[in-house]
Short mmCIF file of C-alpha atoms and ligand atoms in Angstrom, two decimals:
data_model
loop_
_atom_site.label_atom_id
_atom_site.label_comp_id
_atom_site.label_asym_id
_atom_site.label_seq_id
_atom_site.Cartn_x
_atom_site.Cartn_y
_atom_site.Cartn_z
CA UNK A 1 -17.64 -46.49 -149.78
CA UNK A 2 -15.75 -43.90 -151.74
CA UNK A 3 -16.03 -45.86 -154.98
CA UNK A 4 -19.85 -45.87 -154.87
CA UNK A 5 -20.32 -42.25 -153.98
CA UNK A 6 -22.14 -40.24 -156.62
CA UNK A 7 -20.09 -38.44 -159.28
CA UNK A 8 -19.52 -34.85 -158.24
CA UNK A 9 -21.28 -32.15 -160.15
CA UNK A 10 -18.21 -30.91 -162.01
CA UNK A 11 -19.48 -27.60 -163.30
CA UNK A 12 -22.06 -25.66 -161.38
CA UNK A 13 -20.91 -27.04 -158.05
CA UNK A 14 -17.26 -26.14 -158.46
CA UNK A 15 -16.50 -23.13 -156.31
CA UNK A 16 -13.47 -22.23 -158.43
CA UNK A 17 -15.42 -21.57 -161.61
CA UNK A 18 -15.83 -17.91 -162.45
CA UNK A 19 -19.30 -16.55 -163.30
CA UNK A 20 -18.19 -16.14 -166.93
CA UNK A 21 -17.10 -19.77 -167.07
CA UNK A 22 -20.45 -20.85 -165.63
CA UNK A 23 -22.22 -18.72 -168.23
CA UNK A 24 -20.16 -20.37 -170.98
CA UNK A 25 -21.15 -23.82 -169.73
CA UNK A 26 -24.82 -22.78 -169.51
CA UNK A 27 -24.87 -21.41 -173.05
CA UNK A 28 -22.53 -23.77 -174.89
CA UNK A 29 -22.18 -27.09 -173.13
CA UNK A 30 -24.88 -29.71 -173.53
CA UNK A 31 -25.66 -33.23 -174.71
CA UNK A 32 -22.67 -35.44 -175.48
CA UNK A 33 -20.20 -32.77 -174.39
CA UNK A 34 -21.86 -32.35 -171.01
CA UNK A 35 -21.82 -36.10 -170.48
CA UNK A 36 -18.11 -36.37 -171.34
CA UNK A 37 -17.16 -33.40 -169.16
CA UNK A 38 -19.10 -34.90 -166.25
CA UNK A 39 -17.27 -38.23 -166.65
CA UNK A 40 -13.96 -36.36 -166.85
CA UNK A 41 -14.74 -34.44 -163.69
CA UNK A 42 -15.80 -37.61 -161.88
CA UNK A 43 -12.74 -39.64 -162.91
CA UNK A 44 -9.96 -37.08 -162.44
CA UNK A 45 -8.71 -35.41 -159.30
CA UNK A 46 -9.66 -31.79 -159.65
CA UNK A 47 -6.86 -29.27 -159.91
CA UNK A 48 -6.56 -25.66 -160.85
CA UNK A 49 -6.48 -24.84 -164.57
CA UNK A 50 -6.94 -28.49 -165.51
CA UNK A 51 -10.03 -30.30 -164.24
CA UNK A 52 -12.90 -29.54 -164.65
CA UNK A 53 -12.48 -28.89 -168.37
CA UNK A 54 -14.62 -26.49 -170.33
CA UNK A 55 -14.98 -28.46 -173.57
CA UNK A 56 -14.01 -31.79 -175.13
CA UNK A 57 -12.12 -32.37 -178.38
CA UNK A 58 -12.36 -34.94 -181.11
CA UNK A 59 -9.87 -33.67 -183.67
CA UNK A 60 -6.91 -31.36 -184.24
CA UNK A 61 -5.44 -30.43 -187.60
CA UNK A 62 -3.19 -27.57 -188.66
CA UNK A 63 -4.29 -24.56 -186.63
CA UNK A 64 -7.70 -26.04 -185.85
CA UNK A 65 -9.28 -27.86 -182.93
CA UNK A 66 -12.69 -29.51 -183.34
CA UNK A 67 -14.89 -30.24 -180.34
CA UNK A 68 -17.45 -32.98 -179.76
CA UNK A 69 -20.25 -30.77 -181.09
CA UNK A 70 -18.34 -30.00 -184.28
CA UNK A 71 -17.35 -26.45 -183.24
CA UNK A 72 -13.96 -25.39 -184.54
CA UNK A 73 -11.41 -23.17 -182.81
CA UNK A 74 -8.28 -21.59 -184.20
CA UNK A 75 -5.76 -22.63 -181.58
CA UNK A 76 -3.61 -19.69 -180.49
CA UNK A 77 -2.94 -21.45 -177.18
CA UNK A 78 -1.95 -25.05 -177.87
CA UNK A 79 0.17 -25.07 -174.70
CA UNK A 80 2.84 -23.89 -177.17
CA UNK A 81 3.39 -27.37 -178.58
CA UNK A 82 2.21 -26.55 -182.07
CA UNK A 83 4.83 -24.55 -183.95
CA UNK A 84 4.34 -26.89 -186.95
CA UNK A 85 0.58 -27.19 -186.41
CA UNK A 86 -1.33 -30.35 -185.55
CA UNK A 87 -0.87 -33.54 -187.57
CA UNK A 88 1.81 -32.15 -189.81
CA UNK A 89 2.07 -34.96 -192.40
CA UNK A 90 5.85 -35.24 -192.09
CA UNK A 91 5.65 -35.55 -188.31
CA UNK A 92 2.82 -38.06 -188.45
CA UNK A 93 4.61 -40.15 -191.11
CA UNK A 94 7.83 -40.19 -189.08
CA UNK A 95 5.95 -41.26 -185.95
CA UNK A 96 4.01 -43.98 -187.78
CA UNK A 97 7.17 -45.37 -189.36
CA UNK A 98 8.91 -45.49 -186.00
CA UNK A 99 5.87 -47.11 -184.35
CA UNK A 100 6.00 -49.88 -186.96
CA UNK A 101 9.67 -50.62 -186.34
CA UNK A 102 11.00 -49.48 -182.95
CA UNK A 103 8.21 -48.18 -180.68
CA UNK A 104 10.39 -48.09 -177.55
CA UNK A 105 14.08 -48.08 -176.77
CA UNK A 106 14.89 -49.43 -173.30
CA UNK A 107 17.67 -47.83 -171.26
CA UNK A 108 21.22 -49.07 -172.02
CA UNK A 109 20.32 -49.14 -175.75
CA UNK A 110 20.40 -46.18 -178.05
CA UNK A 111 18.76 -45.80 -181.47
CA UNK A 112 19.37 -43.87 -184.66
CA UNK A 113 16.65 -41.29 -184.06
CA UNK A 114 17.94 -40.50 -180.56
CA UNK A 115 21.53 -40.13 -181.75
CA UNK A 116 20.53 -37.97 -184.70
CA UNK A 117 18.37 -35.74 -182.52
CA UNK A 118 21.14 -35.08 -180.00
CA UNK A 119 23.59 -34.40 -182.85
CA UNK A 120 21.13 -32.07 -184.54
CA UNK A 121 20.28 -30.11 -181.37
CA UNK A 122 23.96 -29.89 -180.45
CA UNK A 123 24.78 -28.53 -183.89
CA UNK A 124 21.87 -26.05 -183.92
CA UNK A 125 22.94 -24.47 -180.64
CA UNK A 126 25.82 -21.99 -180.83
CA UNK A 127 29.18 -22.77 -179.23
CA UNK A 128 30.01 -23.56 -176.51
CA UNK A 129 26.62 -25.29 -176.16
CA UNK A 130 26.64 -28.75 -177.63
CA UNK A 131 25.84 -31.66 -175.31
CA UNK A 132 22.29 -32.89 -174.86
CA UNK A 133 20.06 -34.76 -172.45
CA UNK A 134 16.47 -35.63 -173.30
CA UNK A 135 13.47 -35.90 -170.99
CA UNK A 136 9.74 -36.50 -171.43
CA UNK A 137 8.72 -33.00 -170.35
CA UNK A 138 10.01 -29.48 -169.81
CA UNK A 139 9.71 -29.65 -166.02
CA UNK A 140 11.94 -32.70 -165.95
CA UNK A 141 14.51 -31.05 -168.22
CA UNK A 142 14.55 -28.02 -165.89
CA UNK A 143 15.17 -30.43 -163.01
CA UNK A 144 18.13 -31.92 -164.89
CA UNK A 145 19.56 -28.44 -165.47
CA UNK A 146 19.28 -27.66 -161.75
CA UNK A 147 21.05 -30.89 -160.82
CA UNK A 148 23.80 -30.35 -163.38
CA UNK A 149 24.34 -26.80 -162.10
CA UNK A 150 24.78 -28.18 -158.56
CA UNK A 151 27.23 -30.86 -159.65
CA UNK A 152 29.21 -28.54 -161.93
CA UNK A 153 29.56 -25.68 -159.45
CA UNK A 154 29.48 -27.49 -156.12
CA UNK A 155 26.89 -24.92 -155.05
CA UNK A 156 23.15 -25.30 -154.56
CA UNK A 157 21.66 -21.80 -154.50
CA UNK A 158 19.70 -20.38 -157.42
CA UNK A 159 18.37 -17.01 -158.42
CA UNK A 160 15.17 -16.97 -160.40
CA UNK A 161 12.39 -14.51 -161.10
CA UNK A 162 9.13 -13.74 -159.39
CA UNK A 163 6.19 -14.50 -161.71
CA UNK A 164 8.24 -17.08 -163.61
CA UNK A 165 6.96 -20.53 -164.46
CA UNK A 166 9.37 -23.41 -164.97
CA UNK A 167 7.04 -26.37 -164.45
CA UNK A 168 4.87 -27.81 -161.72
CA UNK A 169 7.13 -30.27 -159.85
CA UNK A 170 8.50 -29.38 -156.41
CA UNK A 171 11.92 -28.35 -157.71
CA UNK A 172 10.40 -26.34 -160.55
CA UNK A 173 7.89 -24.52 -158.32
CA UNK A 174 10.73 -23.72 -155.93
CA UNK A 175 12.38 -21.64 -158.63
CA UNK A 176 9.04 -20.57 -160.14
CA UNK A 177 7.51 -17.35 -158.94
CA UNK A 178 3.75 -17.67 -159.25
CA UNK A 179 1.88 -17.93 -155.94
CA UNK A 180 -0.77 -20.14 -157.49
CA UNK A 181 1.74 -22.97 -157.86
CA UNK A 182 3.63 -22.44 -154.56
CA UNK A 183 0.89 -21.58 -152.07
CA UNK A 184 0.17 -24.13 -149.29
CA UNK A 185 2.57 -26.69 -150.72
CA UNK A 186 4.99 -26.54 -147.79
CA UNK A 187 8.78 -26.17 -147.72
CA UNK A 188 10.35 -25.71 -151.11
CA UNK A 189 13.98 -26.20 -152.19
CA UNK A 190 16.42 -24.40 -149.91
CA UNK A 191 18.54 -21.69 -151.48
CA UNK A 192 16.00 -20.81 -154.17
CA UNK A 193 16.13 -17.01 -154.10
CA UNK A 194 13.86 -14.80 -156.16
CA UNK A 195 14.40 -11.38 -157.67
CA UNK A 196 12.08 -9.08 -159.63
CA UNK A 197 11.80 -9.99 -163.31
CA UNK A 198 12.54 -7.55 -166.11
CA UNK A 199 9.08 -6.05 -166.45
CA UNK A 200 9.37 -2.45 -167.62
CA UNK A 201 5.65 -1.71 -167.22
CA UNK A 202 5.66 -2.74 -163.57
CA UNK A 203 9.32 -2.19 -162.76
CA UNK A 204 10.18 -2.67 -159.09
CA UNK A 205 13.10 -0.30 -159.59
CA UNK A 206 10.93 2.40 -161.17
CA UNK A 207 12.43 2.53 -164.64
CA UNK A 208 9.23 4.18 -165.84
CA UNK A 209 8.62 1.98 -168.86
CA UNK A 210 12.05 2.53 -170.41
CA UNK A 211 14.10 -0.36 -169.12
CA UNK A 212 17.58 0.62 -168.02
CA UNK A 213 18.35 -2.95 -166.86
CA UNK A 214 18.67 -1.92 -163.22
CA UNK A 215 16.93 -5.22 -162.44
CA UNK A 216 19.93 -7.03 -163.99
CA UNK A 217 22.25 -4.95 -161.80
CA UNK A 218 20.26 -6.17 -158.82
CA UNK A 219 20.95 -9.78 -159.84
CA UNK A 220 24.63 -8.83 -159.96
CA UNK A 221 24.27 -7.34 -156.45
CA UNK A 222 22.63 -10.49 -155.04
CA UNK A 223 25.20 -12.74 -156.71
CA UNK A 224 27.92 -10.63 -155.11
CA UNK A 225 26.33 -10.76 -151.65
CA UNK A 226 25.65 -14.49 -151.75
CA UNK A 227 28.96 -15.36 -153.42
CA UNK A 228 27.96 -19.00 -153.86
CA UNK A 229 25.03 -19.12 -156.25
CA UNK A 230 25.04 -22.07 -158.65
CA UNK A 231 22.77 -20.68 -161.34
CA UNK A 232 20.55 -17.86 -162.52
CA UNK A 233 17.47 -19.25 -164.26
CA UNK A 234 15.31 -17.12 -166.51
CA UNK A 235 12.65 -17.55 -169.17
CA UNK A 236 14.38 -15.69 -172.02
CA UNK A 237 11.05 -14.05 -172.85
CA UNK A 238 8.36 -14.70 -170.28
CA UNK A 239 5.70 -16.56 -172.15
CA UNK A 240 2.59 -16.06 -170.04
CA UNK A 241 2.45 -12.30 -170.54
CA UNK A 242 5.11 -11.79 -173.21
CA UNK A 243 7.69 -9.81 -171.25
CA UNK A 244 10.55 -8.98 -173.62
CA UNK A 245 13.69 -7.68 -171.88
CA UNK A 246 15.94 -5.29 -173.81
CA UNK A 247 19.38 -6.53 -175.01
CA UNK A 248 21.16 -4.68 -172.18
CA UNK A 249 19.40 -6.91 -169.66
CA UNK A 250 20.95 -10.12 -170.94
CA UNK A 251 24.37 -8.58 -171.56
CA UNK A 252 24.48 -7.55 -167.90
CA UNK A 253 23.07 -10.84 -166.66
CA UNK A 254 25.66 -12.77 -168.68
CA UNK A 255 28.50 -10.58 -167.35
CA UNK A 256 27.22 -10.86 -163.76
CA UNK A 257 27.04 -14.66 -163.96
CA UNK A 258 30.57 -14.84 -165.36
CA UNK A 259 31.93 -12.48 -162.71
CA UNK A 260 30.40 -14.46 -159.84
CA UNK A 261 30.86 -18.00 -161.15
CA UNK A 262 27.14 -18.71 -161.57
CA UNK A 263 25.73 -20.56 -164.57
CA UNK A 264 23.12 -18.90 -166.75
CA UNK A 265 20.24 -21.26 -167.56
CA UNK A 266 17.65 -20.08 -170.05
CA UNK A 267 14.24 -21.73 -170.07
CA UNK A 268 12.90 -21.73 -173.64
CA UNK A 269 10.46 -24.60 -173.16
CA UNK A 270 7.46 -22.77 -174.67
CA UNK A 271 9.27 -20.21 -176.81
CA UNK A 272 12.23 -21.99 -178.46
CA UNK A 273 12.20 -23.64 -181.88
CA UNK A 274 11.21 -20.68 -183.98
CA UNK A 275 8.35 -19.04 -182.11
CA UNK A 276 10.22 -15.79 -181.53
CA UNK A 277 11.62 -15.72 -185.08
CA UNK A 278 14.89 -17.50 -184.34
CA UNK A 279 15.57 -21.10 -183.43
CA UNK A 280 16.57 -20.06 -179.90
CA UNK A 281 15.05 -16.92 -178.41
CA UNK A 282 18.41 -15.91 -176.88
CA UNK A 283 19.89 -15.39 -180.36
CA UNK A 284 18.35 -11.93 -180.53
CA UNK A 285 20.30 -10.94 -177.41
CA UNK A 286 23.79 -11.74 -178.69
CA UNK A 287 24.61 -13.88 -175.66
CA UNK A 288 24.92 -17.63 -175.18
CA UNK A 289 23.74 -19.24 -171.93
CA UNK A 290 25.54 -22.09 -170.19
CA UNK A 291 22.46 -24.24 -170.62
CA UNK A 292 19.21 -23.88 -172.52
CA UNK A 293 16.08 -25.95 -171.98
CA UNK A 294 13.69 -26.79 -174.83
CA UNK A 295 10.43 -28.70 -174.73
CA UNK A 296 6.81 -28.60 -175.84
CA UNK A 297 6.99 -28.08 -179.64
CA UNK A 298 10.03 -30.35 -179.83
CA UNK A 299 7.61 -33.29 -179.90
CA UNK A 300 5.81 -31.89 -182.95
CA UNK A 301 2.45 -31.59 -181.15
CA UNK A 302 2.43 -35.38 -180.79
CA UNK A 303 4.89 -36.57 -178.22
CA UNK A 304 6.11 -35.25 -174.84
CA UNK A 305 9.73 -34.29 -175.54
CA UNK A 306 12.17 -31.88 -173.91
CA UNK A 307 15.89 -31.32 -174.11
CA UNK A 308 18.64 -29.80 -172.04
CA UNK A 309 21.49 -28.45 -174.17
CA UNK A 310 24.53 -27.64 -172.07
CA UNK A 311 28.03 -26.31 -172.63
CA UNK A 312 30.21 -29.16 -173.86
CA UNK A 313 32.58 -28.77 -170.90
CA UNK A 314 29.67 -29.25 -168.48
CA UNK A 315 29.71 -32.96 -169.26
CA UNK A 316 30.90 -33.57 -165.69
CA UNK A 317 28.24 -35.81 -164.15
CA UNK A 318 28.97 -39.13 -165.80
CA UNK A 319 28.72 -40.95 -162.47
CA UNK A 320 25.38 -39.37 -161.40
CA UNK A 321 21.82 -39.65 -162.67
CA UNK A 322 20.65 -36.27 -163.86
CA UNK A 323 17.51 -37.55 -165.53
CA UNK A 324 17.15 -41.31 -165.79
CA UNK A 325 13.68 -41.14 -167.31
CA UNK A 326 12.05 -44.25 -168.74
CA UNK A 327 11.16 -42.52 -171.99
CA UNK A 328 14.45 -40.61 -172.21
CA UNK A 329 15.74 -41.71 -175.61
CA UNK A 330 12.26 -42.37 -176.96
CA UNK A 331 12.60 -43.59 -180.53
CA UNK A 332 9.12 -42.33 -181.39
CA UNK A 333 9.59 -38.97 -179.64
CA UNK A 334 12.96 -38.46 -181.31
CA UNK A 335 11.48 -39.30 -184.71
CA UNK A 336 8.75 -36.71 -184.09
CA UNK A 337 11.38 -34.17 -183.01
CA UNK A 338 13.62 -34.76 -186.04
CA UNK A 339 10.66 -34.36 -188.39
CA UNK A 340 9.66 -31.19 -186.52
CA UNK A 341 13.14 -29.71 -186.92
CA UNK A 342 13.02 -30.60 -190.63
CA UNK A 343 9.68 -28.85 -191.04
CA UNK A 344 10.90 -25.74 -189.20
CA UNK A 345 13.93 -25.56 -191.50
CA UNK A 346 12.31 -26.58 -194.80
CA UNK A 347 9.21 -24.42 -194.41
CA UNK A 348 11.25 -21.43 -193.23
CA UNK A 349 9.19 -21.16 -190.04
CA UNK A 350 11.61 -18.85 -188.22
CA UNK A 351 11.44 -16.37 -191.07
CA UNK A 352 7.70 -16.87 -191.28
CA UNK A 353 7.34 -16.11 -187.56
CA UNK A 354 9.24 -12.84 -188.10
CA UNK A 355 7.18 -11.79 -191.14
CA UNK A 356 3.78 -12.74 -189.75
CA UNK A 357 4.80 -11.40 -186.35
CA UNK A 358 5.47 -7.96 -187.86
CA UNK A 359 2.05 -8.04 -189.54
CA UNK A 360 0.42 -9.19 -186.29
CA UNK A 361 2.01 -6.29 -184.41
CA UNK A 362 0.53 -3.85 -186.96
CA UNK A 363 -2.89 -5.39 -186.40
CA UNK A 364 -2.42 -5.23 -182.62
CA UNK A 365 -1.42 -1.56 -182.72
CA UNK A 366 -4.56 -0.89 -184.78
CA UNK A 367 -6.59 -2.64 -182.06
CA UNK A 368 -4.89 -0.46 -179.44
CA UNK A 369 -5.91 2.63 -181.43
CA UNK A 370 -9.54 1.50 -181.58
CA UNK A 371 -9.95 0.07 -178.07
CA UNK A 372 -8.91 2.10 -175.01
CA UNK A 373 -8.89 -1.17 -173.05
CA UNK A 374 -5.68 -2.20 -174.83
CA UNK A 375 -2.98 -0.69 -172.64
CA UNK A 376 0.08 -2.24 -174.23
CA UNK A 377 1.06 -4.28 -177.25
CA UNK A 378 4.04 -6.64 -177.17
CA UNK A 379 5.44 -9.21 -179.52
CA UNK A 380 8.48 -11.01 -180.76
CA UNK A 381 7.97 -13.27 -183.74
CA UNK A 382 4.66 -15.03 -183.23
CA UNK A 383 4.74 -14.71 -179.44
CA UNK A 384 2.25 -11.91 -178.98
CA UNK A 385 0.61 -10.14 -176.05
CA UNK A 386 -2.14 -7.56 -175.66
CA UNK A 387 -2.27 -6.12 -172.16
CA UNK A 388 -5.73 -4.93 -171.10
CA UNK A 389 -5.94 -2.13 -168.56
CA UNK A 390 -8.70 0.05 -167.20
CA UNK A 391 -8.57 3.82 -167.52
CA UNK A 392 -6.92 4.13 -164.11
CA UNK A 393 -4.17 1.76 -165.32
CA UNK A 394 -5.31 -1.17 -163.17
CA UNK A 395 -5.35 -4.63 -164.78
CA UNK A 396 -8.60 -5.28 -166.66
CA UNK A 397 -8.95 -8.88 -165.49
CA UNK A 398 -12.67 -9.39 -165.82
CA UNK A 399 -12.63 -7.67 -169.21
CA UNK A 400 -9.82 -9.97 -170.36
CA UNK A 401 -11.87 -12.99 -169.38
CA UNK A 402 -14.88 -11.60 -171.23
CA UNK A 403 -12.75 -11.03 -174.34
CA UNK A 404 -11.52 -14.62 -174.06
CA UNK A 405 -15.03 -16.09 -173.89
CA UNK A 406 -16.20 -13.73 -176.64
CA UNK A 407 -13.40 -15.06 -178.85
CA UNK A 408 -14.05 -18.69 -177.92
CA UNK A 409 -17.67 -18.26 -178.95
CA UNK A 410 -16.41 -16.99 -182.32
CA UNK A 411 -13.88 -19.79 -182.78
CA UNK A 412 -10.59 -18.44 -181.41
CA UNK A 413 -8.81 -19.97 -178.42
CA UNK A 414 -5.94 -18.36 -176.51
CA UNK A 415 -4.61 -18.01 -173.01
CA UNK A 416 -4.91 -15.04 -170.68
CA UNK A 417 -1.62 -14.51 -168.85
CA UNK A 418 -1.16 -12.83 -165.44
CA UNK A 419 -4.91 -12.18 -165.46
CA UNK A 420 -5.01 -9.38 -168.04
CA UNK A 421 -2.68 -10.22 -170.92
CA UNK A 422 -4.15 -11.83 -174.00
CA UNK A 423 -1.30 -14.13 -175.00
CA UNK A 424 -1.42 -15.23 -178.61
CA UNK A 425 0.67 -18.18 -179.81
CA UNK A 426 -0.57 -19.22 -183.24
CA UNK A 427 1.04 -22.15 -185.03
CA UNK A 428 3.90 -20.81 -187.16
CA UNK A 429 2.35 -22.47 -190.22
CA UNK A 430 -0.75 -20.28 -190.01
CA UNK A 431 -2.00 -18.68 -193.24
CA UNK A 432 -2.00 -14.90 -193.24
CA UNK A 433 -5.78 -14.86 -193.89
CA UNK A 434 -6.41 -16.96 -190.80
CA UNK A 435 -4.20 -14.66 -188.74
CA UNK A 436 -6.22 -11.72 -190.02
CA UNK A 437 -9.47 -13.50 -189.21
CA UNK A 438 -8.23 -14.01 -185.65
CA UNK A 439 -7.58 -10.29 -185.26
CA UNK A 440 -11.04 -9.53 -186.69
CA UNK A 441 -12.48 -11.80 -184.02
CA UNK A 442 -10.47 -10.05 -181.31
CA UNK A 443 -11.67 -6.72 -182.63
CA UNK A 444 -15.31 -7.87 -182.38
CA UNK A 445 -14.84 -9.29 -178.88
CA UNK A 446 -13.09 -6.13 -177.66
CA UNK A 447 -15.95 -4.05 -179.10
CA UNK A 448 -18.49 -6.17 -177.20
CA UNK A 449 -16.61 -5.67 -173.95
CA UNK A 450 -16.28 -1.95 -174.58
CA UNK A 451 -20.05 -1.63 -174.88
CA UNK A 452 -22.14 -1.08 -171.74
CA UNK A 453 -23.68 -4.37 -170.55
C1 PLP B 501 8.57 -21.58 -169.30
C2 PLP B 501 8.18 -23.01 -169.02
N1 PLP B 501 9.09 -23.83 -168.49
C3 PLP B 501 8.80 -25.12 -168.22
C4 PLP B 501 7.53 -25.63 -168.44
C5 PLP B 501 7.21 -27.06 -168.09
O1 PLP B 501 7.04 -27.85 -169.22
P1 PLP B 501 6.20 -29.22 -169.14
O2 PLP B 501 4.79 -28.85 -168.86
O3 PLP B 501 6.41 -29.87 -170.48
O4 PLP B 501 6.78 -30.03 -168.06
C6 PLP B 501 6.56 -24.80 -169.00
C7 PLP B 501 5.19 -25.31 -169.24
O5 PLP B 501 4.26 -24.60 -169.50
C8 PLP B 501 6.88 -23.45 -169.30
O6 PLP B 501 5.97 -22.61 -169.80
#
């Protein structure tokens, strides 16, 4: 019987674990942690990047995670939910108060927190953006944007970018561009076309590192050929490997969408709400999309919350269900979100992201000077990326993984994007000393990898 079969060996037996991951488990995972990881691996369906896990947590506060064995990590990963850090007292107080009064708001009723949140988001976004829908997750909010684009334009085709990530549902992977999420899944949404992203260091159009926005002209070309595309969907700045298009890119994309009657949807799920130094990342480009999608940090590192903010005149689907999610107008989630927006404003977190981001870039350039492995340094606000390349210019994937484990062993957690980009997303509340300590750790880990082994 399936139920009585022995628990699978979740670590050593898993063919997907890299040798470095196995080494980490051998050297660092034992006792109570091992037992919990084994139970986790036995109880959950295994899936890439999720189960089996590599460690187990007991606490999160500020920029810190604490694991079962009492080890602490500065969290520069946090799935990008932690702009205000973990357990910000104002967020926790707001959530607790709401839990004690109105823990849930069934559909057909609204509540003060939900109304205030929609008003606040609508007011924060520049004109003509202004109307809001909430959802319990970024993927779902992307799905609502896709549906609204279809209803509003009467068209179904989309243009999105290779290498993009917009969530893991079938509609989101259809417009996403990472093979890992699309492979072997079967037919995806029809009409979901892909074009090369703006990626000056690996430009399909050969811009040679100095972007001349020819990739945006190509979007214009495809829009013109197709003639009936509903929407162009882009991550304003691609989060996984911190790809920052130049202003010309978005000017041309905006013009192309207007010329061809397509809507421009910007996905700012991981990068909105201050991370790039402005409330919305698109502000630095001097354009306004037709819709923007927020998520992750909106829930204050407590609650799953996402929002679609659309042009006011796109309120055209009153007789359809765009979202219809059980936890749509969550009183608790909205209370967390309102407190988060208050913290971002009152603690000047956008400004802080710009100031600390400039300092971080200095530290990253210094690392590039010291370590030949660092092939490129990118950053906007506190969304930071160090690209690691070998001498022949090829991606230094194994080295990036070694740097990651070297940093984890020293108490710094982050994500590696596209295999060779160290993507750093510290909480925006981080103290400058802690940020410096993180770069010291990176320096040490890069030195270790640079040494013969
Ligand atoms: C750019 C982007 N869009 C959408 C999503 C999906 O958000 P969620 O996981 O909350 O559904 C993510 C999640 O990582 C993301 O990075």
